[in-house]
Amino acid sequence: MENITLTIDGQKVEAKKGMTVLEAAQAANIYIPTLCHHPDLEPYGGCRLCVVEIENTRGLPASCVTPATDGMVVRTCTPAVDAERRTALELLLSTHPFDCLVCDRRKVNRRCTPYDVCLRSVAVTDRCVTCPANERCELQAVVDRLGMKSCRLPRVTRPYPIDSSNPFFEIDHNRCILCARCTRTCNELTGIGAIEMAYRGFSMKVSTFGDKPLFESICKSCGECMAHCPVGAMSPKDAVWPEKEVKTTCPYCGVGCQMLLGVKDNKVVQIRGERENNVNKGGLCVKGRFGVVEFVGHTDRLTKPLVKQDDGFAETTWDSALEEIANKLSRYKPDEVAVISSAKCTNEDNYVLQKFARAALGTHNIDHCARL
Amino acid sequence: MTNSIGDITDAACILAIGTNTTEAHPIIGWRVRKAARHGTKLIIANPREIGLVRESTLWLRHRPGTDVALLMGMCRVIVEEGLFDKEFINERCENFDALKESLKNYDLDTVEKITGIPREKIAEAARIYATSRPAAIFYAMGITQHSHGTDNVFAVANLAMLTGNIGKPGAGVNPLRGQNNVQGACDMGALPNVYSGYQAIPDPAVKKKFETAWNCTLSDKPGMTVIDIFEAARKGKIKAIFCMGENPVLTEAQAKHAEEALEKLELLVVQDTFLTETARFAHYVLPGASFAEKDGTFTNTERRVQRVRKAIEPVGDSRPDWLIICQLAQKMGKKGFDFNDPSQIIEEIARLTPSYGGITYERLEKGGLQWPCPTTEHPGTSILHVATFTRGKGKFMPVEYRVSKELPDAEYPLILTTGRSLFQYHTGTMTRKVRGLNAFLGEEKVEINPQDAATLGITDGEAVRVVSRRGVVNAKAKVTDVSPVGVVYMTFHFAESPTNQLTNPALDPVSKIPEFKVCAVRVEKASTPAKKEKVAAKHR
Ligand code: SF4
Ligand code: SF4
Ligand code: SF4
């Protein structure tokens, strides 16, 4: 693709033709704040945080919807830009709990913990410490980055009930900043179209058709909307933050989505889609995102070898189970034994099992349930 | 798949036949939907009004089991109207004349009669498919699970070759594999007639190679398929079965037979993560570690080998499956099972399997690799058959339309077809442990058209009994237009409603896949007394 050069904050920046100014800046590691933009989605130009000054262009265009052109001269922080951003952010904050965001005690990367005594008279549910997105919140990050110290607008509350009808995640409209990432995700990415931005002005909210609870809508519960929400307005019901993440492949269907297993205390606690691959590029369906944690850690998991006795199964040791099976298997002729392998197990498991059938038991009686 | 998930959006036309993609392969379903919204012409051929119909340019609602007629009818239109790719056929294919000859039987009047689709629609589908290039075909078990499944697959291939839609980005013949690692299990030789990489059992050179590598004597005799294994077990010929991670009691057609077979066994060892319906029959149950507790690889539907990584220690005393088998083999005094780590297993796989020759864990760190990947320098293959077919020339296959083995009659007036739900997986061993998924679909629902429901006096949510010549299953009715008149639909996720006790075990003669997609049933209100004797008598 054709390359172009533009100047951003005095720095010469190479970009590909067709990129927006925001993309060109991001590619060159130049920070422009944004909350509604997401690389998975079409440019939207909703939050007005990404405004910039462009020479020979009137006004302050939103960089996420402005195509970069050769020779363009862009300034990302001028007094006019700052003022415009501050106003846009204040408008956003006025409908979101903001006391914590502009609290004196806040330092970059350090916020109150649940045991700190709050210095302000803020309802508990309005504090960052009680938000599931705390410290992972893009709004916090933008406020910190822009050094907001106060909000000139009064807080407008639109007390909405929390929609917790979905078994896996809930929507707290009171934390929503109306960026429309979720609704665009559900339309553009999954094509399901279960949610839309409904109503106008202060009444605007994320809503299903007919404003029904999400569970009663056409939602397929993939949780993609939640994964794209920049704040804590959509969050998993059993949020446990992992200590580490391990990249692996989804155990369900043949698409083979790449996922990150979040682990804490030797338990899988959370699943995220992995973005750097050509299969799912971060996307997951309901089974992949929400169907793994519970089955892996389920109390019904088999934990000991079992042997059948007259009155049912009894636990036994690996040594005696394997010993007994080995003895019994050795008694049969190759034609009397068969092995069933599994389309759920790994290639390595399958390879070893077919080798076992062929080389150890001497039979090609091996198959799996692929046909079914 | 001959092609890749990544090039779905390059297709100018997608024909999705026998796949409910958004339910069974959701992420691929999203891609197809996205393509359709950006101008790709989407043709859906499915008796049921599946999710993608909303996005489709054309919906062909053919009768279950009439795919051959539909596809060959489309071929005929393409040939008659000269829309085929002459150059491709001349250079890459053979047997074109035989195909043309066989198309004589598929005039659109006949095809309309068989499929129930108006002839203009069939012609339009053929024209769209032939003139929008590249065009991709996607199919799943709606094509393969028939007593004539192989014919269906041939018909699909005919259509693609006729239009030169092979070996190009955005084109291809793309079967979507159901379970996460069906592709890999086949690749690894978990099949009765081939070693890993589809190396044939009867081939003496292959035998020699494995005998040398494994240091043992191998049998020349191909083995039995699962279905034959169960039949042999029922007759007492197979006496011992070692079963890893499968639940045949729920997946086998006419599942009662599988149960009988298991009861007869002298030794049944089941290795799984949960005490499955099948494990209850076992003499020994060995706890396997889950995918989160072991290292390894899965191969997805586009032939991409991807890493599975151990995230946590095995739960309780469970062990990775490969390790259990190795330890068992060693207890039997067998050599060649002293693997300490799956990376050693993949080395042996690569050494003995040409298509996996270049696959190492080290390379997979940078992302998945699509086989064939013969050497460590090879980048993998995203599109198959680019310059030639595996067998050289692509052979057109004249196929004859054969009706499904069991059609509705007065006693069993409805067709039962089966499929998968988005919210459950296979026999539910994993997904039914997830409460939230059960909230979406926690029990079997028999989907039935409002017209049929009215005739039978069945209301939505009512308990019904589905009866076939082989069994009776209880479930709740879901009255919906998604099912056409005369067809009911069930999944096979629920042990309480074991749908496969109803299905017909008639096999495709080549692939040995049972006819899960068509059998004759009747549906009764559960509140009426059952006519038990008849079913029981047939079953004995
Ligand atoms: S969970 Fe998925 S389907 Fe449901 S609203 Fe969110 S993005 Fe849409
Ligand atoms: S719920 Fe989240 S993603 Fe959706 S509009 Fe509100 S803040 Fe944005
Ligand atoms: S996340 Fe969904 S679509 Fe992806 S592999 Fe898992 S089950 Fe399939």
Short mmCIF file of N, CA and C and ligand atoms in Angstrom, two decimals, chain A residues 166 169 171 182 185-187 190 192-195 208 214 217-226 234 290, chain B residues 30, ligand 1:
data_model
loop_
_atom_site.label_atom_id
_atom_site.label_comp_id
_atom_site.label_asym_id
_atom_site.label_seq_id
_atom_site.Cartn_x
_atom_site.Cartn_y
_atom_site.Cartn_z
N ASN A 166 -28.81 -11.63 32.18
CA ASN A 166 -27.90 -12.57 31.55
C ASN A 166 -27.15 -13.34 32.64
N PHE A 169 -23.02 -11.93 32.60
CA PHE A 169 -22.54 -10.56 32.81
C PHE A 169 -23.72 -9.63 33.00
N ILE A 171 -25.28 -5.43 33.04
CA ILE A 171 -25.15 -4.08 32.51
C ILE A 171 -25.59 -3.10 33.59
N CYS A 182 -20.32 -1.02 22.60
CA CYS A 182 -21.02 -2.31 22.76
C CYS A 182 -22.03 -2.52 21.64
N THR A 185 -20.25 -3.12 18.45
CA THR A 185 -19.69 -4.47 18.44
C THR A 185 -20.75 -5.48 18.06
N CYS A 186 -21.89 -5.37 18.70
CA CYS A 186 -22.96 -6.34 18.47
C CYS A 186 -23.49 -6.26 17.04
N ASN A 187 -23.38 -5.11 16.43
CA ASN A 187 -23.82 -4.98 15.04
C ASN A 187 -22.73 -5.30 14.03
N THR A 190 -20.29 -9.06 15.47
CA THR A 190 -20.99 -10.33 15.55
C THR A 190 -22.17 -10.37 14.58
N ILE A 192 -25.10 -9.68 15.26
CA ILE A 192 -26.31 -10.16 15.92
C ILE A 192 -27.32 -9.02 16.09
N GLY A 193 -26.82 -7.86 16.49
CA GLY A 193 -27.70 -6.69 16.57
C GLY A 193 -28.74 -6.78 17.68
N ALA A 194 -28.32 -7.24 18.85
CA ALA A 194 -29.27 -7.37 19.96
C ALA A 194 -29.46 -6.06 20.69
N ILE A 195 -28.46 -5.18 20.63
CA ILE A 195 -28.56 -3.92 21.39
C ILE A 195 -28.32 -2.70 20.49
N THR A 208 -32.11 -3.06 24.48
CA THR A 208 -32.52 -4.12 23.55
C THR A 208 -33.78 -3.65 22.84
N LEU A 214 -31.86 -8.18 28.79
CA LEU A 214 -31.00 -8.76 27.76
C LEU A 214 -31.31 -10.25 27.53
N SER A 217 -33.91 -10.97 25.06
CA SER A 217 -33.73 -10.44 23.71
C SER A 217 -33.11 -11.51 22.82
N ILE A 218 -32.70 -11.10 21.61
CA ILE A 218 -32.07 -12.05 20.70
C ILE A 218 -30.58 -12.23 20.99
N CYS A 219 -30.11 -11.63 22.09
CA CYS A 219 -28.70 -11.71 22.46
C CYS A 219 -28.24 -13.16 22.54
N LYS A 220 -27.05 -13.41 21.99
CA LYS A 220 -26.49 -14.76 22.01
C LYS A 220 -25.44 -14.93 23.09
N SER A 221 -25.33 -13.91 23.93
CA SER A 221 -24.50 -14.02 25.13
C SER A 221 -23.02 -14.27 24.87
N CYS A 222 -22.53 -13.75 23.75
CA CYS A 222 -21.12 -13.96 23.47
C CYS A 222 -20.23 -13.11 24.37
N GLY A 223 -20.78 -12.03 24.92
CA GLY A 223 -19.98 -11.17 25.79
C GLY A 223 -19.00 -10.29 25.04
N GLU A 224 -19.10 -10.23 23.72
CA GLU A 224 -18.21 -9.35 22.95
C GLU A 224 -18.43 -7.89 23.33
N CYS A 225 -19.69 -7.52 23.58
CA CYS A 225 -20.00 -6.15 23.97
C CYS A 225 -19.25 -5.80 25.25
N MET A 226 -19.31 -6.72 26.20
CA MET A 226 -18.63 -6.51 27.47
C MET A 226 -17.12 -6.37 27.27
N MET A 234 -20.36 -2.75 31.70
CA MET A 234 -20.65 -4.16 31.42
C MET A 234 -19.54 -4.95 32.05
N PHE A 290 -17.58 -18.04 28.27
CA PHE A 290 -18.22 -18.29 29.57
C PHE A 290 -18.38 -19.77 29.90
N TRP B 30 -20.01 -15.47 12.22
CA TRP B 30 -19.90 -13.99 12.24
C TRP B 30 -19.22 -13.50 10.98
S1 SF4 C 1 -23.49 -10.58 24.40
FE1 SF4 C 1 -23.06 -10.64 22.21
S2 SF4 C 1 -25.09 -10.82 21.29
FE2 SF4 C 1 -25.43 -10.16 23.39
S3 SF4 C 1 -25.56 -7.94 23.29
FE3 SF4 C 1 -23.42 -8.46 23.72
S4 SF4 C 1 -22.41 -8.55 21.71
FE4 SF4 C 1 -24.61 -8.63 21.39
#
